[in-house]
mmCIF file of C-alpha atoms in Angstrom:
data_model
loop_
_atom_site.group_PDB
_atom_site.id
_atom_site.type_symbol
_atom_site.label_atom_id
_atom_site.label_comp_id
_atom_site.label_asym_id
_atom_site.label_seq_id
_atom_site.Cartn_x
_atom_site.Cartn_y
_atom_site.Cartn_z
ATOM 1 C CA MET A 1 1.504 -7.160 -15.812
ATOM 2 C CA THR A 2 3.481 -7.529 -19.003
ATOM 3 C CA GLU A 3 5.860 -4.553 -18.822
ATOM 4 C CA GLN A 4 8.683 -4.331 -16.289
ATOM 5 C CA ILE A 5 8.363 -1.328 -14.013
ATOM 6 C CA ASN A 6 11.298 0.172 -12.114
ATOM 7 C CA ALA A 7 9.456 1.955 -9.321
ATOM 8 C CA PHE A 8 12.239 4.389 -8.485
ATOM 9 C CA GLU A 9 12.689 5.464 -12.106
ATOM 10 C CA MET A 10 8.922 5.975 -12.250
ATOM 11 C CA ALA A 11 8.932 8.061 -9.053
ATOM 12 C CA GLN A 12 11.788 10.207 -10.359
ATOM 13 C CA ALA A 13 10.039 10.700 -13.718
ATOM 14 C CA GLN A 14 6.881 11.827 -11.914
ATOM 15 C CA PHE A 15 8.895 14.228 -9.780
ATOM 16 C CA ASP A 16 10.814 15.637 -12.764
ATOM 17 C CA HIS A 17 7.541 16.334 -14.571
ATOM 18 C CA VAL A 18 6.058 18.191 -11.606
ATOM 19 C CA ALA A 19 9.319 20.043 -10.857
ATOM 20 C CA GLU A 20 9.262 21.378 -14.417
ATOM 21 C CA MET A 21 5.614 22.426 -14.071
ATOM 22 C CA LEU A 22 6.448 24.286 -10.834
ATOM 23 C CA ASN A 23 9.605 25.821 -12.288
ATOM 24 C CA LEU A 24 11.401 24.445 -9.238
ATOM 25 C CA ASP A 25 14.976 25.574 -8.623
ATOM 26 C CA PRO A 26 17.135 22.933 -10.376
ATOM 27 C CA GLN A 27 19.432 22.626 -7.359
ATOM 28 C CA VAL A 28 16.497 21.938 -5.039
ATOM 29 C CA ALA A 29 15.015 19.512 -7.547
ATOM 30 C CA GLU A 30 18.270 17.568 -7.851
ATOM 31 C CA MET A 31 18.484 17.233 -4.070
ATOM 32 C CA LEU A 32 14.891 16.000 -3.780
ATOM 33 C CA ARG A 33 15.354 13.391 -6.522
ATOM 34 C CA TRP A 34 17.503 11.245 -4.218
ATOM 35 C CA PRO A 35 17.105 9.701 -0.763
ATOM 36 C CA ALA A 36 18.964 11.362 2.091
ATOM 37 C CA ARG A 37 20.051 7.992 3.506
ATOM 38 C CA GLU A 38 19.612 4.349 2.654
ATOM 39 C CA PHE A 39 20.546 1.144 4.437
ATOM 40 C CA GLN A 40 20.989 -2.401 3.192
ATOM 41 C CA PHE A 41 21.919 -5.123 5.665
ATOM 42 C CA GLN A 42 21.723 -8.839 6.383
ATOM 43 C CA VAL A 43 19.414 -10.388 8.968
ATOM 44 C CA PRO A 44 20.458 -13.931 9.969
ATOM 45 C CA ILE A 45 17.568 -15.940 11.414
ATOM 46 C CA ARG A 46 17.433 -19.378 13.030
ATOM 47 C CA MET A 47 14.557 -21.225 11.382
ATOM 48 C CA ASP A 48 12.274 -23.662 13.203
ATOM 49 C CA ASP A 49 14.078 -26.663 11.699
ATOM 50 C CA GLY A 50 17.365 -25.473 13.194
ATOM 51 C CA SER A 51 18.839 -24.186 9.934
ATOM 52 C CA MET A 52 20.214 -20.671 9.495
ATOM 53 C CA ARG A 53 18.757 -18.412 6.819
ATOM 54 C CA VAL A 54 20.059 -14.949 5.963
ATOM 55 C CA PHE A 55 17.556 -12.330 4.778
ATOM 56 C CA THR A 56 18.332 -8.964 3.182
ATOM 57 C CA GLY A 57 16.818 -5.904 4.855
ATOM 58 C CA PHE A 58 16.294 -2.381 3.521
ATOM 59 C CA ARG A 59 15.449 1.008 4.969
ATOM 60 C CA VAL A 60 15.423 4.243 2.975
ATOM 61 C CA GLN A 61 15.001 7.685 4.539
ATOM 62 C CA HIS A 62 14.164 9.990 1.665
ATOM 63 C CA SER A 63 13.700 13.225 3.604
ATOM 64 C CA ASP A 64 13.508 14.519 7.151
ATOM 65 C CA ALA A 65 13.194 18.204 6.209
ATOM 66 C CA ARG A 66 9.695 18.449 7.714
ATOM 67 C CA GLY A 67 10.250 16.028 10.594
ATOM 68 C CA PRO A 68 11.185 12.393 11.296
ATOM 69 C CA SER A 69 11.010 10.032 8.320
ATOM 70 C CA LYS A 70 7.757 8.063 8.234
ATOM 71 C CA GLY A 71 6.740 4.983 6.301
ATOM 72 C CA GLY A 72 5.930 1.312 6.397
ATOM 73 C CA ILE A 73 7.909 -1.923 6.433
ATOM 74 C CA ARG A 74 7.000 -4.364 3.654
ATOM 75 C CA PHE A 75 7.596 -8.116 3.640
ATOM 76 C CA HIS A 76 7.118 -9.102 -0.011
ATOM 77 C CA PRO A 77 8.981 -11.542 -2.292
ATOM 78 C CA SER A 78 9.590 -8.919 -4.997
ATOM 79 C CA GLU A 79 10.866 -6.205 -2.662
ATOM 80 C CA THR A 80 13.932 -4.395 -4.002
ATOM 81 C CA LEU A 81 16.003 -1.421 -2.958
ATOM 82 C CA ASP A 82 14.593 0.584 -5.882
ATOM 83 C CA THR A 83 11.027 -0.195 -4.815
ATOM 84 C CA VAL A 84 11.801 0.963 -1.295
ATOM 85 C CA ARG A 85 13.461 4.137 -2.640
ATOM 86 C CA ALA A 86 10.346 4.972 -4.642
ATOM 87 C CA LEU A 87 7.985 4.303 -1.756
ATOM 88 C CA ALA A 88 10.080 6.468 0.560
ATOM 89 C CA MET A 89 9.966 9.337 -1.945
ATOM 90 C CA TRP A 90 6.190 9.017 -2.296
ATOM 91 C CA MET A 91 5.878 9.100 1.518
ATOM 92 C CA THR A 92 7.634 12.491 1.542
ATOM 93 C CA TRP A 93 5.031 13.931 -0.813
ATOM 94 C CA LYS A 94 2.189 12.197 1.052
ATOM 95 C CA CYS A 95 3.094 13.683 4.430
ATOM 96 C CA ALA A 96 3.538 17.115 2.838
ATOM 97 C CA VAL A 97 0.151 17.001 1.071
ATOM 98 C CA ALA A 98 -1.548 15.907 4.313
ATOM 99 C CA ASP A 99 0.342 18.689 6.148
ATOM 100 C CA ILE A 100 1.803 16.234 8.664
ATOM 101 C CA PRO A 101 5.178 17.332 10.110
ATOM 102 C CA LEU A 102 6.995 14.214 8.920
ATOM 103 C CA GLY A 103 9.267 13.193 6.081
ATOM 104 C CA GLY A 104 9.329 10.068 3.949
ATOM 105 C CA GLY A 105 10.783 6.649 4.674
ATOM 106 C CA LYS A 106 10.165 3.015 3.803
ATOM 107 C CA GLY A 107 11.676 -0.365 4.607
ATOM 108 C CA GLY A 108 11.327 -3.989 3.734
ATOM 109 C CA ILE A 109 12.602 -7.518 3.356
ATOM 110 C CA PRO A 110 12.224 -9.666 0.204
ATOM 111 C CA VAL A 111 10.229 -12.517 1.758
ATOM 112 C CA ASP A 112 6.794 -14.122 1.551
ATOM 113 C CA SER A 113 5.707 -13.808 5.170
ATOM 114 C CA SER A 114 3.002 -16.435 4.659
ATOM 115 C CA THR A 115 5.748 -19.082 4.344
ATOM 116 C CA LEU A 116 7.115 -18.304 7.833
ATOM 117 C CA SER A 117 5.859 -19.659 11.137
ATOM 118 C CA MET A 118 4.772 -17.231 13.829
ATOM 119 C CA ALA A 119 8.051 -17.739 15.685
ATOM 120 C CA GLU A 120 10.100 -17.170 12.519
ATOM 121 C CA LYS A 121 8.219 -13.947 11.791
ATOM 122 C CA GLU A 122 8.942 -12.710 15.284
ATOM 123 C CA ARG A 123 12.649 -13.498 14.981
ATOM 124 C CA LEU A 124 12.786 -11.765 11.593
ATOM 125 C CA CYS A 125 11.034 -8.646 12.906
ATOM 126 C CA ARG A 126 13.337 -8.465 15.911
ATOM 127 C CA GLY A 127 16.361 -9.095 13.679
ATOM 128 C CA TRP A 128 15.403 -6.228 11.366
ATOM 129 C CA VAL A 129 15.182 -3.892 14.357
ATOM 130 C CA GLY A 130 18.495 -5.190 15.702
ATOM 131 C CA GLN A 131 20.182 -3.985 12.538
ATOM 132 C CA MET A 132 18.346 -0.647 12.319
ATOM 133 C CA TYR A 133 17.686 0.502 15.888
ATOM 134 C CA ARG A 134 20.557 3.016 15.890
ATOM 135 C CA ASN A 135 19.002 4.770 12.896
ATOM 136 C CA ILE A 136 15.301 4.785 13.779
ATOM 137 C CA GLY A 137 13.405 6.333 16.672
ATOM 138 C CA PRO A 138 10.611 8.770 17.540
ATOM 139 C CA ARG A 139 12.779 11.746 16.498
ATOM 140 C CA GLN A 140 14.560 10.046 13.572
ATOM 141 C CA ASP A 141 12.450 7.577 11.610
ATOM 142 C CA VAL A 142 9.142 5.937 12.555
ATOM 143 C CA PRO A 143 8.186 2.712 10.721
ATOM 144 C CA ALA A 144 4.663 1.275 10.398
ATOM 145 C CA PRO A 145 2.900 -1.800 8.936
ATOM 146 C CA ASP A 146 2.588 -2.212 5.184
ATOM 147 C CA VAL A 147 2.274 -5.046 2.662
ATOM 148 C CA GLY A 148 2.975 -8.370 4.371
ATOM 149 C CA THR A 149 3.249 -6.942 7.885
ATOM 150 C CA ASN A 150 0.639 -6.337 10.589
ATOM 151 C CA PRO A 151 0.073 -4.799 14.042
ATOM 152 C CA GLN A 152 1.418 -7.856 15.879
ATOM 153 C CA MET A 153 4.689 -7.562 13.992
ATOM 154 C CA MET A 154 4.882 -3.860 14.836
ATOM 155 C CA GLY A 155 4.427 -4.812 18.493
ATOM 156 C CA TRP A 156 7.412 -7.146 18.319
ATOM 157 C CA MET A 157 9.496 -4.450 16.666
ATOM 158 C CA MET A 158 8.564 -1.857 19.277
ATOM 159 C CA ASP A 159 9.379 -4.332 22.048
ATOM 160 C CA GLU A 160 12.787 -5.161 20.541
ATOM 161 C CA TYR A 161 13.667 -1.496 20.085
ATOM 162 C CA SER A 162 12.655 -0.749 23.688
ATOM 163 C CA LYS A 163 14.893 -3.564 24.944
ATOM 164 C CA LEU A 164 17.866 -2.382 22.903
ATOM 165 C CA VAL A 165 17.637 1.279 23.978
ATOM 166 C CA GLY A 166 16.805 0.413 27.583
ATOM 167 C CA GLU A 167 13.419 2.128 27.901
ATOM 168 C CA TYR A 168 9.821 1.610 26.810
ATOM 169 C CA THR A 169 9.478 3.558 23.552
ATOM 170 C CA PRO A 170 6.020 3.164 21.977
ATOM 171 C CA GLY A 171 6.610 6.147 19.692
ATOM 172 C CA VAL A 172 9.189 4.293 17.604
ATOM 173 C CA ILE A 173 6.520 2.379 15.645
ATOM 174 C CA THR A 174 2.947 3.171 14.636
ATOM 175 C CA GLY A 175 0.223 0.729 13.638
ATOM 176 C CA LYS A 176 0.722 -1.330 16.801
ATOM 177 C CA PRO A 177 -2.100 -3.338 18.438
ATOM 178 C CA LEU A 178 -4.572 -1.073 20.218
ATOM 179 C CA GLY A 179 -3.645 -2.500 23.621
ATOM 180 C CA GLY A 180 0.032 -1.845 22.927
ATOM 181 C CA GLY A 181 -0.191 1.847 22.173
ATOM 182 C CA GLY A 182 -1.838 1.699 18.758
ATOM 183 C CA SER A 183 -4.414 4.145 17.378
ATOM 184 C CA LEU A 184 -8.141 3.384 17.345
ATOM 185 C CA GLY A 185 -9.357 3.284 13.739
ATOM 186 C CA ARG A 186 -5.913 2.687 12.206
ATOM 187 C CA THR A 187 -7.011 -0.602 10.619
ATOM 188 C CA GLU A 188 -9.810 1.041 8.631
ATOM 189 C CA ALA A 189 -8.098 4.395 8.059
ATOM 190 C CA THR A 190 -6.413 3.892 4.695
ATOM 191 C CA GLY A 191 -9.392 2.254 3.002
ATOM 192 C CA PHE A 192 -11.886 4.742 4.407
ATOM 193 C CA GLY A 193 -9.560 7.585 3.406
ATOM 194 C CA VAL A 194 -9.694 6.304 -0.159
ATOM 195 C CA ILE A 195 -13.483 6.503 -0.036
ATOM 196 C CA TYR A 196 -13.481 10.043 1.373
ATOM 197 C CA THR A 197 -11.405 11.210 -1.598
ATOM 198 C CA VAL A 198 -13.682 9.300 -3.999
ATOM 199 C CA ARG A 199 -16.694 10.985 -2.376
ATOM 200 C CA GLU A 200 -15.211 14.444 -2.944
ATOM 201 C CA ALA A 201 -14.223 13.602 -6.533
ATOM 202 C CA MET A 202 -17.794 12.473 -7.199
ATOM 203 C CA LYS A 203 -19.111 15.757 -5.854
ATOM 204 C CA HIS A 204 -16.696 17.636 -8.097
ATOM 205 C CA LEU A 205 -17.817 15.652 -11.148
ATOM 206 C CA GLY A 206 -21.518 15.757 -10.289
ATOM 207 C CA MET A 207 -21.817 11.976 -9.939
ATOM 208 C CA ASP A 208 -24.495 10.183 -7.915
ATOM 209 C CA SER A 209 -22.651 7.783 -5.623
ATOM 210 C CA THR A 210 -25.776 5.683 -5.019
ATOM 211 C CA LYS A 211 -25.927 4.838 -8.716
ATOM 212 C CA SER A 212 -22.216 4.183 -9.063
ATOM 213 C CA VAL A 213 -20.236 0.963 -9.389
ATOM 214 C CA ALA A 214 -16.646 0.374 -8.328
ATOM 215 C CA ALA A 215 -14.129 -2.288 -9.343
ATOM 216 C CA ILE A 216 -11.339 -2.869 -6.840
ATOM 217 C CA GLN A 217 -7.966 -4.524 -7.283
ATOM 218 C CA GLY A 218 -6.782 -6.299 -4.154
ATOM 219 C CA PHE A 219 -8.430 -7.567 -0.990
ATOM 220 C CA GLY A 220 -5.924 -6.680 1.675
ATOM 221 C CA ASN A 221 -6.469 -4.117 4.381
ATOM 222 C CA VAL A 222 -6.925 -1.130 2.057
ATOM 223 C CA ALA A 223 -9.181 -2.856 -0.452
ATOM 224 C CA GLN A 224 -11.399 -4.485 2.180
ATOM 225 C CA TYR A 225 -12.274 -1.203 3.866
ATOM 226 C CA ALA A 226 -12.521 0.651 0.570
ATOM 227 C CA ALA A 227 -15.153 -1.892 -0.495
ATOM 228 C CA ILE A 228 -17.004 -1.553 2.811
ATOM 229 C CA GLY A 229 -16.880 2.239 2.609
ATOM 230 C CA PHE A 230 -18.046 2.412 -0.991
ATOM 231 C CA ILE A 231 -21.120 0.371 -0.121
ATOM 232 C CA ASP A 232 -21.941 1.500 3.438
ATOM 233 C CA GLN A 233 -20.934 5.158 3.227
ATOM 234 C CA LEU A 234 -21.505 6.060 -0.424
ATOM 235 C CA GLY A 235 -24.397 3.693 -1.111
ATOM 236 C CA GLY A 236 -22.775 2.327 -4.255
ATOM 237 C CA LYS A 237 -22.090 -1.179 -5.515
ATOM 238 C CA VAL A 238 -18.766 -2.978 -5.798
ATOM 239 C CA ALA A 239 -18.661 -5.228 -8.839
ATOM 240 C CA CYS A 240 -15.501 -7.117 -7.928
ATOM 241 C CA VAL A 241 -12.301 -7.390 -5.967
ATOM 242 C CA SER A 242 -9.145 -9.313 -6.795
ATOM 243 C CA TYR A 243 -6.652 -11.219 -4.682
ATOM 244 C CA TRP A 244 -3.456 -13.280 -4.785
ATOM 245 C CA ASP A 245 -4.104 -16.976 -4.199
ATOM 246 C CA ARG A 246 -1.265 -18.357 -2.076
ATOM 247 C CA ASP A 247 -1.974 -21.969 -3.038
ATOM 248 C CA ASP A 248 -2.314 -21.462 -6.796
ATOM 249 C CA LYS A 249 0.395 -18.746 -6.906
ATOM 250 C CA GLN A 250 -1.692 -16.520 -9.131
ATOM 251 C CA ALA A 251 -4.202 -13.692 -8.941
ATOM 252 C CA TYR A 252 -7.967 -14.011 -9.384
ATOM 253 C CA THR A 253 -10.847 -11.560 -9.722
ATOM 254 C CA VAL A 254 -13.948 -12.342 -7.653
ATOM 255 C CA SER A 255 -17.199 -10.825 -8.908
ATOM 256 C CA HIS A 256 -20.933 -11.135 -8.334
ATOM 257 C CA PRO A 257 -23.765 -10.024 -10.650
ATOM 258 C CA ASP A 258 -25.511 -8.257 -7.755
ATOM 259 C CA GLY A 259 -22.307 -6.775 -6.364
ATOM 260 C CA ILE A 260 -19.986 -8.301 -3.791
ATOM 261 C CA ASP A 261 -20.655 -8.513 -0.057
ATOM 262 C CA PRO A 262 -17.331 -7.446 1.510
ATOM 263 C CA TYR A 263 -18.299 -8.768 4.933
ATOM 264 C CA PHE A 264 -18.965 -12.224 3.525
ATOM 265 C CA LEU A 265 -15.711 -12.190 1.577
ATOM 266 C CA GLN A 266 -13.846 -11.093 4.705
ATOM 267 C CA SER A 267 -15.289 -14.121 6.498
ATOM 268 C CA ILE A 268 -13.726 -16.489 3.940
ATOM 269 C CA THR A 269 -10.395 -14.652 3.600
ATOM 270 C CA ASP A 270 -7.233 -15.668 5.443
ATOM 271 C CA ILE A 271 -4.868 -13.261 7.185
ATOM 272 C CA TYR A 272 -2.830 -12.891 3.983
ATOM 273 C CA GLY A 273 -5.769 -11.760 1.856
ATOM 274 C CA SER A 274 -6.437 -15.056 0.029
ATOM 275 C CA ILE A 275 -10.149 -15.728 -0.537
ATOM 276 C CA ASN A 276 -11.485 -19.296 -0.329
ATOM 277 C CA LYS A 277 -12.545 -19.868 -3.944
ATOM 278 C CA ASP A 278 -14.744 -22.881 -3.236
ATOM 279 C CA LYS A 279 -16.830 -21.064 -0.649
ATOM 280 C CA ALA A 280 -17.092 -18.032 -2.920
ATOM 281 C CA VAL A 281 -18.364 -20.132 -5.825
ATOM 282 C CA GLU A 282 -20.881 -21.866 -3.533
ATOM 283 C CA ALA A 283 -22.235 -18.406 -2.652
ATOM 284 C CA GLY A 284 -22.732 -17.473 -6.307
ATOM 285 C CA TYR A 285 -19.498 -15.612 -6.978
ATOM 286 C CA GLN A 286 -17.616 -15.872 -10.268
ATOM 287 C CA ILE A 287 -13.865 -16.481 -10.351
ATOM 288 C CA GLU A 288 -12.026 -14.792 -13.244
ATOM 289 C CA ASP A 289 -8.465 -13.997 -14.255
ATOM 290 C CA GLY A 290 -6.567 -11.696 -11.936
ATOM 291 C CA ASP A 291 -6.509 -8.796 -14.383
ATOM 292 C CA ALA A 292 -10.257 -8.915 -15.155
ATOM 293 C CA TRP A 293 -11.007 -6.197 -12.590
ATOM 294 C CA ILE A 294 -9.601 -3.428 -14.795
ATOM 295 C CA SER A 295 -11.986 -4.096 -17.692
ATOM 296 C CA LYS A 296 -15.193 -4.175 -15.621
ATOM 297 C CA GLU A 297 -18.100 -1.873 -16.472
ATOM 298 C CA ALA A 298 -17.644 0.494 -13.546
ATOM 299 C CA ASP A 299 -17.642 4.190 -12.731
ATOM 300 C CA VAL A 300 -14.689 4.010 -10.340
ATOM 301 C CA LEU A 301 -11.533 1.888 -10.462
ATOM 302 C CA ILE A 302 -9.616 1.489 -7.200
ATOM 303 C CA PRO A 303 -6.225 -0.211 -7.684
ATOM 304 C CA SER A 304 -5.239 -1.237 -4.140
ATOM 305 C CA ALA A 305 -2.512 -3.835 -4.629
ATOM 306 C CA LEU A 306 1.045 -3.063 -5.755
ATOM 307 C CA GLU A 307 2.806 -0.440 -7.852
ATOM 308 C CA GLY A 308 2.702 -0.340 -11.652
ATOM 309 C CA GLN A 309 -0.574 -2.217 -12.110
ATOM 310 C CA VAL A 310 -2.210 0.424 -14.355
ATOM 311 C CA ASN A 311 0.389 0.609 -17.110
ATOM 312 C CA ALA A 312 0.708 1.255 -20.834
ATOM 313 C CA GLU A 313 -0.796 -2.155 -21.661
ATOM 314 C CA SER A 314 -3.494 -2.573 -19.016
ATOM 315 C CA VAL A 315 -4.841 0.989 -19.299
ATOM 316 C CA GLN A 316 -6.106 0.151 -22.804
ATOM 317 C CA ARG A 317 -8.633 -2.269 -21.274
ATOM 318 C CA ILE A 318 -10.350 0.319 -19.082
ATOM 319 C CA SER A 319 -14.046 0.688 -19.908
ATOM 320 C CA SER A 320 -15.358 3.912 -21.450
ATOM 321 C CA ARG A 321 -17.739 4.096 -18.467
ATOM 322 C CA VAL A 322 -14.929 4.785 -15.976
ATOM 323 C CA LYS A 323 -14.858 8.347 -14.641
ATOM 324 C CA ILE A 324 -12.458 8.031 -11.670
ATOM 325 C CA VAL A 325 -9.283 6.103 -10.883
ATOM 326 C CA ALA A 326 -8.579 6.251 -7.153
ATOM 327 C CA GLU A 327 -5.053 5.130 -6.286
ATOM 328 C CA GLY A 328 -5.487 3.074 -3.137
ATOM 329 C CA ALA A 329 -2.044 1.485 -3.646
ATOM 330 C CA ASN A 330 1.253 3.345 -3.785
ATOM 331 C CA GLY A 331 2.366 4.090 -7.339
ATOM 332 C CA PRO A 332 -0.208 1.920 -9.129
ATOM 333 C CA THR A 333 -0.306 4.082 -12.266
ATOM 334 C CA THR A 334 2.728 4.503 -14.527
ATOM 335 C CA PRO A 335 3.505 7.835 -16.267
ATOM 336 C CA GLU A 336 2.516 6.293 -19.621
ATOM 337 C CA ALA A 337 -0.878 5.262 -18.240
ATOM 338 C CA ASP A 338 -1.302 8.700 -16.657
ATOM 339 C CA GLU A 339 -1.121 10.257 -20.108
ATOM 340 C CA VAL A 340 -3.825 7.910 -21.412
ATOM 341 C CA LEU A 341 -6.107 8.653 -18.454
ATOM 342 C CA LYS A 342 -5.613 12.384 -18.979
ATOM 343 C CA ALA A 343 -6.368 12.106 -22.699
ATOM 344 C CA ARG A 344 -9.574 10.196 -21.939
ATOM 345 C CA GLY A 345 -10.712 12.716 -19.331
ATOM 346 C CA ILE A 346 -10.603 10.214 -16.459
ATOM 347 C CA PHE A 347 -10.216 11.896 -13.061
ATOM 348 C CA ASN A 348 -7.178 10.416 -11.317
ATOM 349 C CA ILE A 349 -6.858 10.744 -7.524
ATOM 350 C CA PRO A 350 -3.097 10.390 -6.841
ATOM 351 C CA ASP A 351 -1.869 7.926 -4.266
ATOM 352 C CA PHE A 352 -0.223 10.445 -1.941
ATOM 353 C CA LEU A 353 -3.636 12.032 -1.353
ATOM 354 C CA CYS A 354 -5.934 9.060 -1.937
ATOM 355 C CA ASN A 355 -4.319 6.688 0.574
ATOM 356 C CA ALA A 356 -3.037 9.238 3.093
ATOM 357 C CA GLY A 357 -5.594 8.115 5.693
ATOM 358 C CA GLY A 358 -3.188 5.530 7.086
ATOM 359 C CA VAL A 359 -0.326 7.860 7.931
ATOM 360 C CA THR A 360 -2.788 10.498 9.144
ATOM 361 C CA VAL A 361 -4.353 8.182 11.726
ATOM 362 C CA SER A 362 -1.098 6.407 12.650
#
């Protein structure tokens, strides 16, 4: 991505545009442009080698007008307060569109969780809760897994919160392991939800899903189940996925002339979403640059990585064949790219509808 994207400025620009379209009361609009509360704090952690490392933690509660704030906790090296602000705002709209009685929240720590041992991850999760437990809870703010976090980590957080408040409180966190109070189907929910919205968009546009091809950015939780759903449920073909290679510190696109097999790729993918390139090549897959996915000859593009990936520069590489962009990630399309998609007649499924399956099933 060549242009620098400030996610919160992008979220506010999107909101301002819609507020003007709705002729929203300016006083209400000004209130909704800003988070209700935000927290920034330090989390000191004893590392395995005995050293002390201090991490920065964030939590933003954008709105609780419809109910407790709701939204994930991200562990990602590029996490910033502005990113968390934007994601919290988008969660408010997402819960409203899905008609769930919750508001919007989001949290995070700027860290690459793949560089931490299991014990260090646990201490970091418990440390984050130690700083935030007075301001989260089933009736205040309910976190969940997101980029760089998983059900096990949610289990640690729930356990720490329960210890600190003196009672077992499974409702403080969603996305926990199934045996620890989690929801059946939560793992697949976001990716399958993406496919359900794609299915309805195809019906609206009169497209035959069995003759359609998708190109997917990412191969984390959302992208994996979006790929499975596009093939198994819609009968289509997935030309490629992309992923971040932890060893090479760069992104790659993985494609196959006959379409990818998501189950095979899952079998050679580690818990952080990195695909084993050597095994993929042995199986006939092609390894390309990380941004190659967006220029594939496909009917549907599904950006399912991070925000700002479809921007003023990258949108110019989208094939004339593309009919749908389904936003599996949060905020993947910038306002400038939105205008290009609209001008080209490409049907854009916005993130707060497209990926609402996760919060719905949580």
